[in-house]
Amino acid sequence: MQRHFNFSAGPSMLPLEVLEEAQREFLYYSNSGMSVMEMSHRSKVYEDIIFTAEADLRELMNIPNNYSVMFLQGGASTQFAMVALNLLNNSKKADYINTGQWSKKAIEEAKKYGEINVVASSEDAVFNYIPELSSSLFDKDADYAYLTLNNTIYGTHISDDKLPDTNGIPLVGDMSSNILAEPYDITKFGVVFAGAQKNLGPAGVTIAIVRDDLIGKHQAITPTMLQYSIHAKEKSLYNTPPTYSIYFAGLVFKWVKKMGGVPYMYEYNKKKASILYDFLDNSKLFKGTVVPKDRSLMNVPFVLPTDELNSKFIKQAQLLGLVNLKGHRTVGGMRASIYNAMPIAGVEKLVELMKNFEREN
């Protein structure tokens, strides 16, 4: 059976050679005589897996020694509470930028633990752009400022060179859908977190990268499992972590290193995205939905003139093995998620179908 090109926003495509390596090691990992799925997280062999994964991620993202890397559970959605509980510790105020559904959820969660100020929003235009982020927006007394770096539903992103000056307050970034896809200077952030199921591996593990001076100041009500200090001190082994998801993420880190690291992935992703955006910009039938300067490299929403044509196109795509292209209900149409593991061939096949569809309709 031929593998599909999976354009899902997540869980997404994984690198084929990583899948094949995991398959080879599934029953017997190294000389352990067992699968990673079976081994104790306290064993020397598993410690080697998790600590190697951390070292590789630190290398790929140039994470300094004064940041802790944690492999956590609960998805990025749990971080919406964890960030607030751990960082709303002085003024109990934070500034949030609202650029889509995930930032809205983060705002609602954080409101349970402090005073949350939405200092900028693009909701007025169905989140199809990133609002201007001048330093004057941010309260110098706030405990932190929060933004979503890539918006899977709406297809916008904030690149490293457009990160705001927050007047010295810690910047928190949800990097779930573009981690390892484009370069960021980690030292600009106090906290970065990301769910794995888009660029890092299968669902189940969430990575949090937290500057050490922000650790250990959690609110008194914070459950033990939601304290960064616990997981940093125990090196992500306080309880049984999602062992297999961490192992798989480690394989993906090695694959990214082999490919040429984040700089290579960035150039590759720009090339993929330009193939699709160039077609959309010149099409008389298909239309991209995002303001061009804020377009994501990872998620590309586009629409046809009618719902009937949208449905027709999605059905034709499925027949060709181009799957999970249906857009989110708030945007409609289609959405092509083209994460690191999506090959250029998949994007080219999609554009070929779009060209044929335009000629016929």
mmCIF file of C-alpha atoms in Angstrom:
data_model
loop_
_atom_site.group_PDB
_atom_site.id
_atom_site.type_symbol
_atom_site.label_atom_id
_atom_site.label_comp_id
_atom_site.label_asym_id
_atom_site.label_seq_id
_atom_site.Cartn_x
_atom_site.Cartn_y
_atom_site.Cartn_z
ATOM 1 C CA MET A 1 0.000 0.000 0.000
ATOM 2 C CA GLN A 2 1.303 3.449 -0.903
ATOM 3 C CA ARG A 3 1.645 6.003 1.905
ATOM 4 C CA HIS A 4 -0.604 9.056 1.729
ATOM 5 C CA PHE A 5 0.571 12.631 1.863
ATOM 6 C CA ASN A 6 -1.010 13.629 5.181
ATOM 7 C CA PHE A 7 -1.770 17.371 5.366
ATOM 8 C CA SER A 8 -3.317 17.121 8.852
ATOM 9 C CA ALA A 9 -2.652 19.916 11.347
ATOM 10 C CA GLY A 10 -1.727 17.190 13.826
ATOM 11 C CA PRO A 11 -0.966 14.440 14.407
ATOM 12 C CA SER A 12 0.975 14.909 11.222
ATOM 13 C CA MET A 13 3.347 13.134 8.876
ATOM 14 C CA LEU A 14 6.505 11.692 10.397
ATOM 15 C CA PRO A 15 9.798 11.191 8.560
ATOM 16 C CA LEU A 16 9.674 7.839 6.787
ATOM 17 C CA GLU A 17 13.205 6.856 7.747
ATOM 18 C CA VAL A 18 12.405 7.579 11.408
ATOM 19 C CA LEU A 19 9.308 5.382 11.233
ATOM 20 C CA GLU A 20 11.403 2.619 9.672
ATOM 21 C CA GLU A 21 14.070 2.935 12.366
ATOM 22 C CA ALA A 22 11.442 2.778 15.121
ATOM 23 C CA GLN A 23 9.974 -0.278 13.398
ATOM 24 C CA ARG A 24 13.359 -2.024 13.346
ATOM 25 C CA GLU A 25 13.893 -1.303 17.052
ATOM 26 C CA PHE A 26 10.348 -1.917 18.183
ATOM 27 C CA LEU A 27 10.810 -5.431 19.604
ATOM 28 C CA TYR A 28 14.451 -5.173 20.678
ATOM 29 C CA TYR A 29 16.001 -1.816 21.491
ATOM 30 C CA SER A 30 19.784 -1.974 21.260
ATOM 31 C CA ASN A 31 20.998 -4.836 23.495
ATOM 32 C CA SER A 32 18.254 -4.395 26.093
ATOM 33 C CA GLY A 33 16.288 -7.482 25.036
ATOM 34 C CA MET A 34 13.024 -5.527 25.128
ATOM 35 C CA SER A 35 11.056 -2.757 23.472
ATOM 36 C CA VAL A 36 11.318 0.832 24.661
ATOM 37 C CA MET A 37 7.584 0.426 25.305
ATOM 38 C CA GLU A 38 8.418 -2.091 28.041
ATOM 39 C CA MET A 39 11.468 -0.753 29.798
ATOM 40 C CA SER A 40 11.628 1.041 33.139
ATOM 41 C CA HIS A 41 12.099 4.779 32.988
ATOM 42 C CA ARG A 42 14.529 4.312 35.892
ATOM 43 C CA SER A 43 16.795 1.998 33.902
ATOM 44 C CA LYS A 44 20.233 3.068 32.693
ATOM 45 C CA VAL A 45 19.287 2.329 29.093
ATOM 46 C CA TYR A 46 16.219 4.590 29.247
ATOM 47 C CA GLU A 47 18.107 7.356 31.019
ATOM 48 C CA ASP A 48 20.513 7.302 28.098
ATOM 49 C CA ILE A 49 17.559 7.701 25.683
ATOM 50 C CA ILE A 50 16.000 10.691 27.449
ATOM 51 C CA PHE A 51 19.253 12.491 28.271
ATOM 52 C CA THR A 52 20.532 12.050 24.706
ATOM 53 C CA ALA A 53 17.244 13.444 23.392
ATOM 54 C CA GLU A 54 17.642 16.485 25.635
ATOM 55 C CA ALA A 55 21.250 17.021 24.548
ATOM 56 C CA ASP A 56 20.287 16.822 20.864
ATOM 57 C CA LEU A 57 17.419 19.294 21.314
ATOM 58 C CA ARG A 58 19.713 21.694 23.164
ATOM 59 C CA GLU A 59 22.156 21.497 20.263
ATOM 60 C CA LEU A 60 19.471 21.988 17.597
ATOM 61 C CA MET A 61 17.891 25.005 19.308
ATOM 62 C CA ASN A 62 21.057 26.469 20.886
ATOM 63 C CA ILE A 63 19.463 26.257 24.338
ATOM 64 C CA PRO A 64 21.776 27.836 26.942
ATOM 65 C CA ASN A 65 22.702 26.131 30.203
ATOM 66 C CA ASN A 66 20.552 28.524 32.243
ATOM 67 C CA TYR A 67 17.410 26.984 30.729
ATOM 68 C CA SER A 68 15.849 23.691 31.822
ATOM 69 C CA VAL A 69 14.403 21.304 29.229
ATOM 70 C CA MET A 70 11.464 19.222 30.429
ATOM 71 C CA PHE A 71 9.606 16.344 28.769
ATOM 72 C CA LEU A 72 6.062 16.615 30.134
ATOM 73 C CA GLN A 73 2.565 15.213 29.637
ATOM 74 C CA GLY A 74 -0.843 16.788 29.148
ATOM 75 C CA GLY A 75 -0.246 18.376 25.758
ATOM 76 C CA ALA A 76 0.366 22.057 25.115
ATOM 77 C CA SER A 77 -3.116 22.690 26.536
ATOM 78 C CA THR A 78 -1.897 21.825 30.042
ATOM 79 C CA GLN A 79 0.792 24.470 29.608
ATOM 80 C CA PHE A 80 -1.961 27.100 29.424
ATOM 81 C CA ALA A 81 -2.482 26.513 33.170
ATOM 82 C CA MET A 82 1.086 25.542 34.022
ATOM 83 C CA VAL A 83 2.553 28.793 32.675
ATOM 84 C CA ALA A 84 0.060 30.882 34.651
ATOM 85 C CA LEU A 85 0.471 28.911 37.890
ATOM 86 C CA ASN A 86 4.257 29.082 37.740
ATOM 87 C CA LEU A 87 4.742 32.636 36.482
ATOM 88 C CA LEU A 88 1.846 34.681 37.934
ATOM 89 C CA ASN A 89 3.772 35.128 41.134
ATOM 90 C CA ASN A 90 4.447 38.833 41.655
ATOM 91 C CA SER A 91 1.921 41.343 40.282
ATOM 92 C CA LYS A 92 -0.396 38.451 39.343
ATOM 93 C CA LYS A 93 -0.852 40.210 35.973
ATOM 94 C CA ALA A 94 0.088 39.055 32.467
ATOM 95 C CA ASP A 95 -0.234 40.479 28.949
ATOM 96 C CA TYR A 96 -1.585 38.187 26.214
ATOM 97 C CA ILE A 97 -1.699 38.586 22.443
ATOM 98 C CA ASN A 98 -4.786 36.968 20.930
ATOM 99 C CA THR A 99 -4.084 35.542 17.475
ATOM 100 C CA GLY A 100 -6.404 32.549 17.325
ATOM 101 C CA GLN A 101 -8.219 29.703 19.004
ATOM 102 C CA TRP A 102 -5.220 28.432 20.984
ATOM 103 C CA SER A 103 -4.330 31.814 22.422
ATOM 104 C CA LYS A 104 -8.016 32.304 23.330
ATOM 105 C CA LYS A 105 -7.960 29.019 25.248
ATOM 106 C CA ALA A 106 -4.728 30.044 26.966
ATOM 107 C CA ILE A 107 -6.284 33.378 27.975
ATOM 108 C CA GLU A 108 -9.365 31.730 29.466
ATOM 109 C CA GLU A 109 -7.242 29.251 31.419
ATOM 110 C CA ALA A 110 -4.883 31.908 32.784
ATOM 111 C CA LYS A 111 -7.789 34.087 33.963
ATOM 112 C CA LYS A 112 -8.394 31.516 36.712
ATOM 113 C CA TYR A 113 -5.090 32.439 38.353
ATOM 114 C CA GLY A 114 -4.549 36.162 37.817
ATOM 115 C CA GLU A 115 -5.399 39.361 35.943
ATOM 116 C CA ILE A 116 -5.042 38.783 32.215
ATOM 117 C CA ASN A 117 -4.868 41.728 29.833
ATOM 118 C CA VAL A 118 -5.368 41.129 26.106
ATOM 119 C CA VAL A 119 -3.095 43.840 24.729
ATOM 120 C CA ALA A 120 -3.539 43.056 21.018
ATOM 121 C CA SER A 121 -5.899 40.913 18.954
ATOM 122 C CA SER A 122 -6.643 40.036 15.335
ATOM 123 C CA GLU A 123 -10.076 38.597 16.068
ATOM 124 C CA ASP A 124 -11.690 41.477 14.142
ATOM 125 C CA ALA A 125 -10.594 39.842 10.859
ATOM 126 C CA VAL A 126 -10.987 36.153 11.774
ATOM 127 C CA PHE A 127 -7.332 36.107 12.860
ATOM 128 C CA ASN A 128 -5.987 36.423 9.309
ATOM 129 C CA TYR A 129 -3.134 38.724 10.379
ATOM 130 C CA ILE A 130 -0.766 39.393 13.283
ATOM 131 C CA PRO A 131 -1.482 42.679 15.094
ATOM 132 C CA GLU A 132 1.246 45.288 15.483
ATOM 133 C CA LEU A 133 3.301 44.450 18.578
ATOM 134 C CA SER A 134 4.961 47.652 19.773
ATOM 135 C CA SER A 135 6.709 47.762 23.143
ATOM 136 C CA SER A 136 4.177 50.336 24.358
ATOM 137 C CA LEU A 137 1.560 47.569 24.574
ATOM 138 C CA PHE A 138 3.267 45.794 27.439
ATOM 139 C CA ASP A 139 2.960 46.555 31.132
ATOM 140 C CA LYS A 140 6.430 46.651 32.714
ATOM 141 C CA ASP A 141 4.878 45.371 35.950
ATOM 142 C CA ALA A 142 3.318 42.291 34.335
ATOM 143 C CA ASP A 143 4.741 38.916 35.315
ATOM 144 C CA TYR A 144 5.033 37.848 31.670
ATOM 145 C CA ALA A 145 3.819 38.404 28.110
ATOM 146 C CA TYR A 146 2.353 35.522 26.101
ATOM 147 C CA LEU A 147 1.995 34.801 22.395
ATOM 148 C CA THR A 148 1.377 31.894 20.025
ATOM 149 C CA LEU A 149 4.205 31.752 17.507
ATOM 150 C CA ASN A 150 2.343 29.825 14.816
ATOM 151 C CA ASN A 151 -1.419 29.551 14.431
ATOM 152 C CA THR A 152 -2.384 26.217 12.922
ATOM 153 C CA ILE A 153 -6.020 27.078 12.216
ATOM 154 C CA TYR A 154 -5.564 30.520 10.724
ATOM 155 C CA GLY A 155 -2.177 30.136 9.033
ATOM 156 C CA THR A 156 -0.302 33.062 10.609
ATOM 157 C CA HIS A 157 3.013 33.175 12.436
ATOM 158 C CA ILE A 158 5.418 35.474 14.256
ATOM 159 C CA SER A 159 9.011 35.003 13.128
ATOM 160 C CA ASP A 160 12.047 35.601 15.321
ATOM 161 C CA ASP A 161 12.719 39.024 13.801
ATOM 162 C CA LYS A 162 9.156 40.136 14.635
ATOM 163 C CA LEU A 163 9.170 39.157 18.300
ATOM 164 C CA PRO A 164 8.079 42.137 20.417
ATOM 165 C CA ASP A 165 10.153 44.136 22.863
ATOM 166 C CA THR A 166 8.292 43.418 26.107
ATOM 167 C CA ASN A 167 10.044 46.020 28.274
ATOM 168 C CA GLY A 168 12.040 43.343 30.054
ATOM 169 C CA ILE A 169 9.190 41.116 31.211
ATOM 170 C CA PRO A 170 9.573 37.393 30.387
ATOM 171 C CA LEU A 171 8.168 36.349 27.010
ATOM 172 C CA VAL A 172 6.262 33.045 26.807
ATOM 173 C CA GLY A 173 5.913 31.392 23.397
ATOM 174 C CA ASP A 174 3.646 28.528 22.322
ATOM 175 C CA MET A 175 5.860 26.950 19.659
ATOM 176 C CA SER A 176 3.780 23.796 19.196
ATOM 177 C CA SER A 177 3.422 23.940 15.434
ATOM 178 C CA ASN A 178 6.728 25.420 14.269
ATOM 179 C CA ILE A 179 9.367 24.159 16.674
ATOM 180 C CA LEU A 180 12.481 23.048 14.726
ATOM 181 C CA ALA A 181 10.907 24.467 11.553
ATOM 182 C CA GLU A 182 12.389 27.957 11.693
ATOM 183 C CA PRO A 183 15.101 29.519 13.863
ATOM 184 C CA TYR A 184 14.373 31.369 17.102
ATOM 185 C CA ASP A 185 16.754 32.872 19.613
ATOM 186 C CA ILE A 186 15.737 31.074 22.794
ATOM 187 C CA THR A 187 17.331 33.786 24.938
ATOM 188 C CA LYS A 188 14.511 36.132 23.879
ATOM 189 C CA PHE A 189 12.079 33.924 25.827
ATOM 190 C CA GLY A 190 11.449 33.083 29.444
ATOM 191 C CA VAL A 191 9.407 30.001 28.517
ATOM 192 C CA VAL A 192 8.816 28.086 25.287
ATOM 193 C CA PHE A 193 6.604 25.017 25.038
ATOM 194 C CA ALA A 194 5.464 22.692 22.273
ATOM 195 C CA GLY A 195 3.274 19.641 21.837
ATOM 196 C CA ALA A 196 5.077 16.939 19.886
ATOM 197 C CA GLN A 197 2.480 15.865 17.361
ATOM 198 C CA LYS A 198 3.330 18.292 14.558
ATOM 199 C CA ASN A 199 7.110 18.491 14.121
ATOM 200 C CA LEU A 200 8.606 16.357 16.888
ATOM 201 C CA GLY A 201 6.948 12.945 16.841
ATOM 202 C CA PRO A 202 3.766 11.168 17.937
ATOM 203 C CA ALA A 203 1.350 12.697 20.419
ATOM 204 C CA GLY A 204 2.027 12.121 24.101
ATOM 205 C CA VAL A 205 4.956 14.315 25.088
ATOM 206 C CA THR A 206 5.127 18.083 25.492
ATOM 207 C CA ILE A 207 8.417 19.929 25.711
ATOM 208 C CA ALA A 208 8.864 22.938 27.967
ATOM 209 C CA ILE A 209 12.014 25.069 27.892
ATOM 210 C CA VAL A 210 12.110 27.339 30.949
ATOM 211 C CA ARG A 211 14.690 29.905 32.061
ATOM 212 C CA ASP A 212 15.981 28.827 35.443
ATOM 213 C CA ASP A 213 15.322 32.101 37.253
ATOM 214 C CA LEU A 214 11.595 31.625 36.573
ATOM 215 C CA ILE A 215 11.506 28.196 38.238
ATOM 216 C CA GLY A 216 10.429 27.630 41.835
ATOM 217 C CA LYS A 217 8.121 30.621 42.205
ATOM 218 C CA HIS A 218 4.839 28.835 41.544
ATOM 219 C CA GLN A 219 1.626 29.770 43.315
ATOM 220 C CA ALA A 220 0.889 27.857 46.534
ATOM 221 C CA ILE A 221 -2.140 26.165 44.971
ATOM 222 C CA THR A 222 -0.071 24.646 42.145
ATOM 223 C CA PRO A 223 -0.422 20.839 42.045
ATOM 224 C CA THR A 224 2.877 19.010 42.332
ATOM 225 C CA MET A 225 2.652 17.695 38.774
ATOM 226 C CA LEU A 226 2.246 21.248 37.441
ATOM 227 C CA GLN A 227 5.335 22.688 39.130
ATOM 228 C CA TYR A 228 8.239 23.322 36.767
ATOM 229 C CA SER A 229 10.604 23.042 39.735
ATOM 230 C CA ILE A 230 9.679 19.391 40.333
ATOM 231 C CA HIS A 231 10.288 18.337 36.724
ATOM 232 C CA ALA A 232 13.465 20.379 36.380
ATOM 233 C CA LYS A 233 14.941 18.945 39.587
ATOM 234 C CA GLU A 234 14.023 15.360 38.664
ATOM 235 C CA LYS A 235 15.145 15.733 35.021
ATOM 236 C CA SER A 236 11.673 14.836 33.683
ATOM 237 C CA LEU A 237 11.706 11.572 35.654
ATOM 238 C CA TYR A 238 9.630 12.574 38.699
ATOM 239 C CA ASN A 239 6.937 10.154 37.553
ATOM 240 C CA THR A 240 6.722 7.777 34.594
ATOM 241 C CA PRO A 241 7.106 10.045 31.562
ATOM 242 C CA PRO A 242 5.667 9.223 28.108
ATOM 243 C CA THR A 243 8.642 6.993 27.439
ATOM 244 C CA TYR A 244 7.955 5.925 23.860
ATOM 245 C CA SER A 245 6.982 9.411 22.669
ATOM 246 C CA ILE A 246 10.239 10.771 24.107
ATOM 247 C CA TYR A 247 12.226 7.984 22.428
ATOM 248 C CA PHE A 248 10.545 8.789 19.111
ATOM 249 C CA ALA A 249 11.134 12.530 19.498
ATOM 250 C CA GLY A 250 14.795 11.675 20.077
ATOM 251 C CA LEU A 251 14.873 9.872 16.736
ATOM 252 C CA VAL A 252 13.339 12.930 15.067
ATOM 253 C CA PHE A 253 15.982 15.181 16.658
ATOM 254 C CA LYS A 254 18.711 12.969 15.170
ATOM 255 C CA TRP A 255 16.949 13.107 11.778
ATOM 256 C CA VAL A 256 16.825 16.916 11.864
ATOM 257 C CA LYS A 257 20.527 17.002 12.798
ATOM 258 C CA LYS A 258 21.325 14.642 9.920
ATOM 259 C CA MET A 259 19.337 16.808 7.488
ATOM 260 C CA GLY A 260 21.361 19.870 8.450
ATOM 261 C CA GLY A 261 19.660 21.204 11.549
ATOM 262 C CA VAL A 262 17.115 23.991 11.892
ATOM 263 C CA PRO A 263 18.787 26.226 9.248
ATOM 264 C CA TYR A 264 18.322 23.475 6.660
ATOM 265 C CA MET A 265 14.721 22.807 7.698
ATOM 266 C CA TYR A 266 13.971 26.533 7.489
ATOM 267 C CA GLU A 267 15.213 26.790 3.894
ATOM 268 C CA TYR A 268 13.400 23.580 2.949
ATOM 269 C CA ASN A 269 10.167 24.802 4.523
ATOM 270 C CA LYS A 270 10.413 28.180 2.778
ATOM 271 C CA LYS A 271 10.832 26.372 -0.532
ATOM 272 C CA LYS A 272 7.790 24.156 0.131
ATOM 273 C CA ALA A 273 5.618 27.058 1.217
ATOM 274 C CA SER A 274 6.620 29.223 -1.751
ATOM 275 C CA ILE A 275 5.462 26.540 -4.199
ATOM 276 C CA LEU A 276 1.994 26.671 -2.688
ATOM 277 C CA TYR A 277 1.801 30.423 -2.048
ATOM 278 C CA ASP A 278 3.099 31.261 -5.542
ATOM 279 C CA PHE A 279 0.264 29.243 -7.045
ATOM 280 C CA LEU A 280 -2.340 30.802 -4.748
ATOM 281 C CA ASP A 281 -1.126 34.331 -5.570
ATOM 282 C CA ASN A 282 -1.585 33.711 -9.286
ATOM 283 C CA SER A 283 -4.740 31.584 -9.219
ATOM 284 C CA LYS A 284 -8.048 32.897 -10.525
ATOM 285 C CA LEU A 285 -10.023 30.274 -8.568
ATOM 286 C CA PHE A 286 -8.152 29.439 -5.350
ATOM 287 C CA LYS A 287 -7.548 32.130 -2.752
ATOM 288 C CA GLY A 288 -5.290 32.219 0.289
ATOM 289 C CA THR A 289 -6.906 33.629 3.429
ATOM 290 C CA VAL A 290 -3.918 35.194 5.222
ATOM 291 C CA VAL A 291 -2.349 38.652 4.914
ATOM 292 C CA PRO A 292 0.857 37.841 2.952
ATOM 293 C CA LYS A 293 3.372 39.354 5.412
ATOM 294 C CA ASP A 294 2.098 37.130 8.243
ATOM 295 C CA ARG A 295 1.845 33.833 6.368
ATOM 296 C CA SER A 296 2.866 30.647 8.154
ATOM 297 C CA LEU A 297 5.426 28.265 6.679
ATOM 298 C CA MET A 298 3.603 25.359 8.317
ATOM 299 C CA ASN A 299 -0.157 25.838 7.779
ATOM 300 C CA VAL A 300 -1.639 27.190 4.567
ATOM 301 C CA PRO A 301 -5.416 27.825 4.537
ATOM 302 C CA PHE A 302 -7.103 28.499 1.189
ATOM 303 C CA VAL A 303 -10.636 28.583 -0.195
ATOM 304 C CA LEU A 304 -12.637 28.151 -3.364
ATOM 305 C CA PRO A 305 -15.611 30.400 -4.281
ATOM 306 C CA THR A 306 -18.284 27.976 -3.023
ATOM 307 C CA ASP A 307 -18.680 25.254 -0.403
ATOM 308 C CA GLU A 308 -19.662 22.894 -3.192
ATOM 309 C CA LEU A 309 -16.321 23.417 -4.944
ATOM 310 C CA ASN A 310 -14.459 23.045 -1.648
ATOM 311 C CA SER A 311 -16.106 19.651 -1.057
ATOM 312 C CA LYS A 312 -15.473 18.552 -4.632
ATOM 313 C CA PHE A 313 -11.788 19.448 -4.380
ATOM 314 C CA ILE A 314 -11.314 17.652 -1.042
ATOM 315 C CA LYS A 315 -12.893 14.490 -2.461
ATOM 316 C CA GLN A 316 -10.649 14.568 -5.541
ATOM 317 C CA ALA A 317 -7.608 15.088 -3.333
ATOM 318 C CA GLN A 318 -8.478 12.080 -1.165
ATOM 319 C CA LEU A 319 -8.666 9.861 -4.242
ATOM 320 C CA LEU A 320 -5.081 10.856 -5.024
ATOM 321 C CA GLY A 321 -3.821 10.147 -1.502
ATOM 322 C CA LEU A 322 -3.764 13.822 -0.472
ATOM 323 C CA VAL A 323 -5.610 13.528 2.827
ATOM 324 C CA ASN A 324 -6.818 15.678 5.737
ATOM 325 C CA LEU A 325 -7.076 18.866 3.685
ATOM 326 C CA LYS A 326 -10.409 20.044 5.074
ATOM 327 C CA GLY A 327 -10.064 23.439 6.721
ATOM 328 C CA HIS A 328 -11.152 24.340 10.236
ATOM 329 C CA ARG A 329 -14.819 25.267 10.509
ATOM 330 C CA THR A 330 -14.001 28.867 11.480
ATOM 331 C CA VAL A 331 -12.120 29.427 8.213
ATOM 332 C CA GLY A 332 -13.707 26.872 5.875
ATOM 333 C CA GLY A 333 -12.193 25.645 2.635
ATOM 334 C CA MET A 334 -8.931 23.775 2.838
ATOM 335 C CA ARG A 335 -5.793 23.812 4.957
ATOM 336 C CA ALA A 336 -2.497 22.253 3.942
ATOM 337 C CA SER A 337 -0.224 21.625 6.907
ATOM 338 C CA ILE A 338 3.295 21.156 5.556
ATOM 339 C CA TYR A 339 5.427 20.421 8.591
ATOM 340 C CA ASN A 340 9.084 19.346 8.485
ATOM 341 C CA ALA A 341 8.333 15.764 7.434
ATOM 342 C CA MET A 342 6.128 16.756 4.454
ATOM 343 C CA PRO A 343 8.314 16.271 1.365
ATOM 344 C CA ILE A 344 8.360 18.764 -1.493
ATOM 345 C CA ALA A 345 6.823 16.024 -3.660
ATOM 346 C CA GLY A 346 3.639 16.194 -1.563
ATOM 347 C CA VAL A 347 3.279 19.941 -2.071
ATOM 348 C CA GLU A 348 4.017 19.601 -5.789
ATOM 349 C CA LYS A 349 1.350 16.921 -6.151
ATOM 350 C CA LEU A 350 -1.155 19.155 -4.348
ATOM 351 C CA VAL A 351 -0.398 22.129 -6.613
ATOM 352 C CA GLU A 352 -0.649 19.899 -9.691
ATOM 353 C CA LEU A 353 -4.153 18.882 -8.589
ATOM 354 C CA MET A 354 -5.059 22.526 -7.924
ATOM 355 C CA LYS A 355 -3.944 23.512 -11.432
ATOM 356 C CA ASN A 356 -5.991 20.718 -13.005
ATOM 357 C CA PHE A 357 -8.999 21.565 -10.844
ATOM 358 C CA GLU A 358 -8.814 25.212 -11.882
ATOM 359 C CA ARG A 359 -8.732 24.288 -15.581
ATOM 360 C CA GLU A 360 -11.757 22.017 -15.208
ATOM 361 C CA ASN A 361 -13.860 24.388 -13.090
#
